[in-house]
CSV table of C-alpha atoms in Angstrom, one decimal:
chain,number,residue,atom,x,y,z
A,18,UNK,CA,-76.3,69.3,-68.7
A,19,UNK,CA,-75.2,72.7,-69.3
A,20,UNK,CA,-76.5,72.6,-73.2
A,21,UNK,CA,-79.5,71.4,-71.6
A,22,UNK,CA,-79.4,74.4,-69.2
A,23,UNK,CA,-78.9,76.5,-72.2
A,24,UNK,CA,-81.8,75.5,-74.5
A,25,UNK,CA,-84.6,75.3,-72.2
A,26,UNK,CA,-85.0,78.8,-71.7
A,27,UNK,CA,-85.3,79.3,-75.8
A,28,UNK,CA,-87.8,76.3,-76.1
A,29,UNK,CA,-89.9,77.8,-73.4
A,30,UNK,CA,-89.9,81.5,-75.4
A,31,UNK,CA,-91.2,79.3,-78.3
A,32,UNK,CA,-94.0,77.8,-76.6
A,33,UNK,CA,-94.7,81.3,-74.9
A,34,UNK,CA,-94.8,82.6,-78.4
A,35,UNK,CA,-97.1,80.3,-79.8
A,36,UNK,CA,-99.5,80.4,-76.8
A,37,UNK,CA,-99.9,84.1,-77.4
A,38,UNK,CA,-100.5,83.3,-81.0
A,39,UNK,CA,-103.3,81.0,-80.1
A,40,UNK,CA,-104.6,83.6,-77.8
A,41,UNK,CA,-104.7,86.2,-80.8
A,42,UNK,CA,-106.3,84.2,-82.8
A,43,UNK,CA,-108.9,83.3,-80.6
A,44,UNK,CA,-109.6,86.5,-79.5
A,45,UNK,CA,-109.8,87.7,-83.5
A,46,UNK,CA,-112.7,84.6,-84.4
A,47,UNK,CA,-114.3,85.8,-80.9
A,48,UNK,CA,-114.8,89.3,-82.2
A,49,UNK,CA,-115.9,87.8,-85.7
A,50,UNK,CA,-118.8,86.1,-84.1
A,51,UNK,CA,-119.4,89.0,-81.6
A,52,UNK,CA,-120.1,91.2,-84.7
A,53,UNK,CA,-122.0,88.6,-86.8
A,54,UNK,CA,-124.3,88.4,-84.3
A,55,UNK,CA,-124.5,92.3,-83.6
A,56,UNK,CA,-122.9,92.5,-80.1
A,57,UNK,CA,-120.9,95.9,-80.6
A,58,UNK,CA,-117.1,95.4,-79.3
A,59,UNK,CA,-118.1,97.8,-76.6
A,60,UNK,CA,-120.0,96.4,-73.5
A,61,UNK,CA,-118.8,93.0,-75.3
A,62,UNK,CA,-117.0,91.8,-72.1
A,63,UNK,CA,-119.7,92.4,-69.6
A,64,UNK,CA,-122.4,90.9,-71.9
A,65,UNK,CA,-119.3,87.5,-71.8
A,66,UNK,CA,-118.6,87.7,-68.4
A,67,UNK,CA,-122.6,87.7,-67.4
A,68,UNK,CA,-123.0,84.4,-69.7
A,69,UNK,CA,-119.6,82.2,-68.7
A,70,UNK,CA,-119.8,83.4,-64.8
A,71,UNK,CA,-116.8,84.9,-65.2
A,72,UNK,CA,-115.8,88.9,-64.5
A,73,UNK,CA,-116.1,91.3,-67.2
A,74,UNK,CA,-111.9,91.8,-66.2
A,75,UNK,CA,-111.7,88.2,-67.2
A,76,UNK,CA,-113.8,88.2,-70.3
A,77,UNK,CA,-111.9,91.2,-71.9
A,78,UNK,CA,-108.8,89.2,-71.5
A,79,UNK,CA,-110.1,86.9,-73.5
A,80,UNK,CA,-111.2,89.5,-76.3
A,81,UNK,CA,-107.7,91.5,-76.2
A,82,UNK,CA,-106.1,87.7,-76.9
A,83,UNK,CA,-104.4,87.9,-73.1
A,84,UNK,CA,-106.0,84.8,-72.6
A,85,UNK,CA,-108.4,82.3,-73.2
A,86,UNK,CA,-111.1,80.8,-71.6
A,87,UNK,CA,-111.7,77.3,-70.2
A,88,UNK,CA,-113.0,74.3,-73.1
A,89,UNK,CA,-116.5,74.3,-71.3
A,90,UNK,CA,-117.1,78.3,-71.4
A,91,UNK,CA,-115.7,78.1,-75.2
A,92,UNK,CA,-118.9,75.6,-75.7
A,93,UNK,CA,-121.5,77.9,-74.1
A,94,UNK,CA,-120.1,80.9,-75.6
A,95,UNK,CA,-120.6,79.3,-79.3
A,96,UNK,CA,-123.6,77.6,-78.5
A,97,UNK,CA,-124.7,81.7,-77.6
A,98,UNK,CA,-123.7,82.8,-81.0
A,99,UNK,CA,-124.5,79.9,-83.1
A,100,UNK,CA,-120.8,78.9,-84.3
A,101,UNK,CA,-118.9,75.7,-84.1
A,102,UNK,CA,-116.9,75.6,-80.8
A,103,UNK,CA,-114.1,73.9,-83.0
A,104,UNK,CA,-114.1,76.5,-84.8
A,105,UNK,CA,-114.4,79.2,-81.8
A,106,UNK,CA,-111.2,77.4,-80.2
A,107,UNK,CA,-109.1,75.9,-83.0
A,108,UNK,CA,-110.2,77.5,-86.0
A,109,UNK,CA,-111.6,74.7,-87.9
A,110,UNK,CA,-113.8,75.2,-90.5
A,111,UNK,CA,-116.9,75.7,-90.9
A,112,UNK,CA,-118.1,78.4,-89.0
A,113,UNK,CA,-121.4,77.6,-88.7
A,114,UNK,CA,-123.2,74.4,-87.8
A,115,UNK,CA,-124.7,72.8,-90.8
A,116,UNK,CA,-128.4,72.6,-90.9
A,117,UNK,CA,-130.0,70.0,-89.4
A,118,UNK,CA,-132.6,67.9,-91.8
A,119,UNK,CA,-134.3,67.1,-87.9
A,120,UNK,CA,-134.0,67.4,-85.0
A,121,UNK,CA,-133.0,64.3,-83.2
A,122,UNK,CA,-131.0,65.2,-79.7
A,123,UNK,CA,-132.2,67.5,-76.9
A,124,UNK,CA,-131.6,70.7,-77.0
A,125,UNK,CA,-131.3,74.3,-79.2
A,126,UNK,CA,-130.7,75.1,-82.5
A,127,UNK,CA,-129.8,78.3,-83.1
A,128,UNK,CA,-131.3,79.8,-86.4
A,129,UNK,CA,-128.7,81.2,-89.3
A,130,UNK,CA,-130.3,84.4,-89.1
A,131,UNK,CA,-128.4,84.7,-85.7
A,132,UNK,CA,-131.5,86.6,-84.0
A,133,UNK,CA,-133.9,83.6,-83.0
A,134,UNK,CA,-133.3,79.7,-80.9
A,135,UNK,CA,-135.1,76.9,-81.8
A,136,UNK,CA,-136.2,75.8,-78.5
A,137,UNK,CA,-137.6,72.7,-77.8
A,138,UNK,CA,-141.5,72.3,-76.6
A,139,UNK,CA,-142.3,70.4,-73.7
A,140,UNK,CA,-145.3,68.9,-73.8
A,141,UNK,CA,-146.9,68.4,-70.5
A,142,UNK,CA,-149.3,66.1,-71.8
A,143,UNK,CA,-147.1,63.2,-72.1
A,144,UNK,CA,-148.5,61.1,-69.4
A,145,UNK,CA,-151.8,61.7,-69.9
A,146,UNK,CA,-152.9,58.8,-72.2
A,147,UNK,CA,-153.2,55.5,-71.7
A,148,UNK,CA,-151.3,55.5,-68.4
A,149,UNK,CA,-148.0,56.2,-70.9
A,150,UNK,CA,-145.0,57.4,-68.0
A,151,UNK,CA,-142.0,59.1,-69.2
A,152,UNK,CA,-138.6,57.3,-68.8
A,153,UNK,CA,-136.2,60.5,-70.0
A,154,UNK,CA,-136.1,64.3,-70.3
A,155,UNK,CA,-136.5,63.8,-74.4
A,156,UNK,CA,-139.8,62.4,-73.8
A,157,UNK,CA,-141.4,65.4,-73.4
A,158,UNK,CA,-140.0,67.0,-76.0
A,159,UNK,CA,-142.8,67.7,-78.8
A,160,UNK,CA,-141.2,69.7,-81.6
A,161,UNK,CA,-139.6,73.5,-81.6
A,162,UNK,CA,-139.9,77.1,-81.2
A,163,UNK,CA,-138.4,79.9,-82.5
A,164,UNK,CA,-137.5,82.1,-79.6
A,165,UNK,CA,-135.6,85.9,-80.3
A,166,UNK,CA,-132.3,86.1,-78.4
A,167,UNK,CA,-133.5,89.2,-76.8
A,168,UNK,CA,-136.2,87.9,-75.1
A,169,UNK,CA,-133.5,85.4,-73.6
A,170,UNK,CA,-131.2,87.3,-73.1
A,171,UNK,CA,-134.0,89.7,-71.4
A,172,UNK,CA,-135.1,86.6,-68.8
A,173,UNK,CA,-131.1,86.1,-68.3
A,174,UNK,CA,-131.7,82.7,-69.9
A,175,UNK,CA,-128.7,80.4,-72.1
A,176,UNK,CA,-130.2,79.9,-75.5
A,177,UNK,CA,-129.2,75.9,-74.7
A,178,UNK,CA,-131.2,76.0,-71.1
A,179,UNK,CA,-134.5,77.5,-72.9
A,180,UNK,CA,-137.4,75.4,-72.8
A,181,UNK,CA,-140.8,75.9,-74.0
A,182,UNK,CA,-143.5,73.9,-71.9
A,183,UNK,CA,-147.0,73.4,-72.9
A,184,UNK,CA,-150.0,73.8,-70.3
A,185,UNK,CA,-152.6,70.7,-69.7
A,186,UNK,CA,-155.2,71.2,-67.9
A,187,UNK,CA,-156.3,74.9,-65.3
A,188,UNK,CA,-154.8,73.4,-61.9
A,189,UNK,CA,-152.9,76.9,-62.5
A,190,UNK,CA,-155.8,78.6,-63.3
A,191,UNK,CA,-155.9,82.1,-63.2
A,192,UNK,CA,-152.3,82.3,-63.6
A,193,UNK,CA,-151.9,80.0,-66.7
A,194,UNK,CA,-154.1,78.7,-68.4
A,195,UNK,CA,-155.0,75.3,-70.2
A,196,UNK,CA,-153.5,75.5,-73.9
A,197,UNK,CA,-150.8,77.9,-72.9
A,198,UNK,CA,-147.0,77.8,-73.9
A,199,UNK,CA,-144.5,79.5,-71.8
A,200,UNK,CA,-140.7,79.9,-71.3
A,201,UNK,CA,-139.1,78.8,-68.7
A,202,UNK,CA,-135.1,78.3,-68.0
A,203,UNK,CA,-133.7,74.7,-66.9
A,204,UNK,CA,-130.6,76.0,-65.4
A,205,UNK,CA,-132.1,76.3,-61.4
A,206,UNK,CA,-129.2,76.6,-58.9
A,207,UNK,CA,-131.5,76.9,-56.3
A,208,UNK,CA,-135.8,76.9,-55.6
A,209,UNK,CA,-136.9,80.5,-54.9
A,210,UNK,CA,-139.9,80.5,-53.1
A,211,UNK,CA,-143.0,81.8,-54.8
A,212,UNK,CA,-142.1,81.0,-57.6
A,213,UNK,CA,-143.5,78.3,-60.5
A,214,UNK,CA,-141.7,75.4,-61.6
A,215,UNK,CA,-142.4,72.3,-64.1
A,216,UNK,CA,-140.8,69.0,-62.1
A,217,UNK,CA,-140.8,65.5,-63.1
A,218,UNK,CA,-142.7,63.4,-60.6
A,219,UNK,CA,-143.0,59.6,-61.3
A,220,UNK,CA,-143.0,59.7,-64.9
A,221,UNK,CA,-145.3,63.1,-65.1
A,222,UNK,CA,-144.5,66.4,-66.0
A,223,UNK,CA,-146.4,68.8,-63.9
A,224,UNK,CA,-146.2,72.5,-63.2
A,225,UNK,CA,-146.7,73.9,-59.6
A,226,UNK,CA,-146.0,77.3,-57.6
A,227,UNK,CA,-143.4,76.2,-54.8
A,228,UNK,CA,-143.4,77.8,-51.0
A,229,UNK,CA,-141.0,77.0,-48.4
A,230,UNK,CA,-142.1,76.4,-45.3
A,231,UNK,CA,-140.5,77.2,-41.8
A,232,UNK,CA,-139.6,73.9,-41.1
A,233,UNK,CA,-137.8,73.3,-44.8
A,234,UNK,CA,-139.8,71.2,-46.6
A,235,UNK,CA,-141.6,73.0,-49.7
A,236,UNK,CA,-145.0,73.0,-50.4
A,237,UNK,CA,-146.2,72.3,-54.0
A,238,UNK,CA,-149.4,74.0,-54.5
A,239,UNK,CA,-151.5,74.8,-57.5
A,240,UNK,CA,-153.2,78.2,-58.2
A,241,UNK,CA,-156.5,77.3,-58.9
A,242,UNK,CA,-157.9,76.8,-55.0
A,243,UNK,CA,-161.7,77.1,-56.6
A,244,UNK,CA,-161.2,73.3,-57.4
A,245,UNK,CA,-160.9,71.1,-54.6
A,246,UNK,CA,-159.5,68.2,-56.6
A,247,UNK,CA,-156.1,70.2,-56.8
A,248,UNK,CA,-154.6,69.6,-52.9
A,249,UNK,CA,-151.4,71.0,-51.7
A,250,UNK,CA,-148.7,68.7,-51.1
A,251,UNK,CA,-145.5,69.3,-49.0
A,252,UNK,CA,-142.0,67.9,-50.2
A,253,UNK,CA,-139.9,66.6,-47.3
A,254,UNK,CA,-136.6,64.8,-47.3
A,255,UNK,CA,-138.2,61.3,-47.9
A,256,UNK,CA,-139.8,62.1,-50.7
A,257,UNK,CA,-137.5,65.1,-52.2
A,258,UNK,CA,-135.4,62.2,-54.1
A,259,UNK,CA,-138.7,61.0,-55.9
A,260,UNK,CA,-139.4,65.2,-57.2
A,261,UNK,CA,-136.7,66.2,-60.6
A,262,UNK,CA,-137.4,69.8,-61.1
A,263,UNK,CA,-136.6,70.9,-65.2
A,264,UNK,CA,-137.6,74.3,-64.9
A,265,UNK,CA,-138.4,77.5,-63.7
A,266,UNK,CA,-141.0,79.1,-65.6
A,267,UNK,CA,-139.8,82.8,-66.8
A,268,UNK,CA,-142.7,83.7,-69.1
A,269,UNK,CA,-146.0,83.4,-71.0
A,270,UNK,CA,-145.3,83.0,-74.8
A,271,UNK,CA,-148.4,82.0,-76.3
A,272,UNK,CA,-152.6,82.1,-75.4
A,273,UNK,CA,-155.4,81.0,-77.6
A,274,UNK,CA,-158.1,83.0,-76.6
């Protein structure tokens, strides 16, 4: 017992020591991507702590190697930067994702010039032929678009919660228009009121302006009032389960005119 005693403080210094190594090393292909993508080491913590929900204190731990973050914030941070988590949190090669010959999965590519996200498109239109419903998210999904990371990073969107939805139909008219493409973020802790949001109702994809009401419930209204066809309807709690909101919409990207 007293050998035992004796070596468990010098097994412990080892595993210390190779934790910190880890932690180095992390922090050292953390500031490799961080420059590839041209985030200056300066600022670089709150720019992580803004994207992982973290505090900037926490984030610069992670960059001074005096710790590491949490498997889950490792994945959004590479999906941000377009590297390999395995390669953010272990080290193994390659650095980069390998180009995909399609694009067969939900969700964002990001391109090797490390300035644009190939977000996927939306296509509101889905439902509209032949009585056709959707069954999943992917269904929607009608090819990609090339989005700059500024303009993401200027809506406080996550490259992999980016969507691109395309506009059927002007039951939104003035505000958007039939034909139109815009951003708009899936990642929606909460409904704000006044704002617009595409939901998934019964197999459709629609886009509506929500308003909460005094007594809870929201009302789902369009922004075209000139047409009566387009009637307000009110969500309340036995219907809410029926209503999936995807998005909020952030911003017009495209208008034929």
């Amino acid at each position: 017992m007293q050998a035992l005693a004796t070596i468990e403080p010098i097994v412990q210094q080892v595993r210390d020591m190779q934790a910190g190594d880890h932690r180095s090393e992390f922090a050292a292909r953390l500031s490799e991507a961080l420059k590839k993508s041209g985030q200056a080491r300066h600022g670089a913590g709150s720019v992580l702590a803004t994207l992982c929900g973290v505090t900037t204190k926490g984030a610069n731990k992670w960059l001074n190697g005096d710790a590491m973050p949490e498997h889950d914030k490792i994945v959004t941070i590479a999906t941000r930067y377009g590297i390999r988590a395995e390669w953010l949190e272990y080290g193994i090669e390659p650095m980069i994702p390998a180009p995909k010959e399609n694009h067969t999965q939900l969700g964002v590519n990001v391109a090797p010039e490390w300035m644009t996200a190939q977000v996927p498109i939306m296509d509101q239109a889905f439902s509209a032929g032949q009585g056709a419903a959707a069954e999943k998210l992917e269904d929607f999904v009608d090819g990609f678009k090339d989005i700059s990371h500024s303009d993401l990073t200027a809506l406080n969107i996550q490259p992999s919660n980016a969507r691109i939805i395309k506009i059927r139909g002007d039951s939104m008219w003035s505000t958007l228009w039939d034909g139109d493409e815009v951003l708009a973020d899936t990642y929606v802790p909460r409904l704000i009121s006044g704002k617009i949001y595409a939901f998934e109702f019964d197999g459709e994809l629609k886009v509506k302006r929500f308003t909460k009401k005094m007594d809870g419930s929201w009302l789902i209204s369009s922004d075209n009032k000139d047409d009566p066809a387009y009637t307000d309807e009110v969500v309340s709690a036995h219907n809410a389960q029926q209503l999936r909101v995807i998005a909020e919409v952030k911003k017009l990207v495209s208008r034929n005119l």
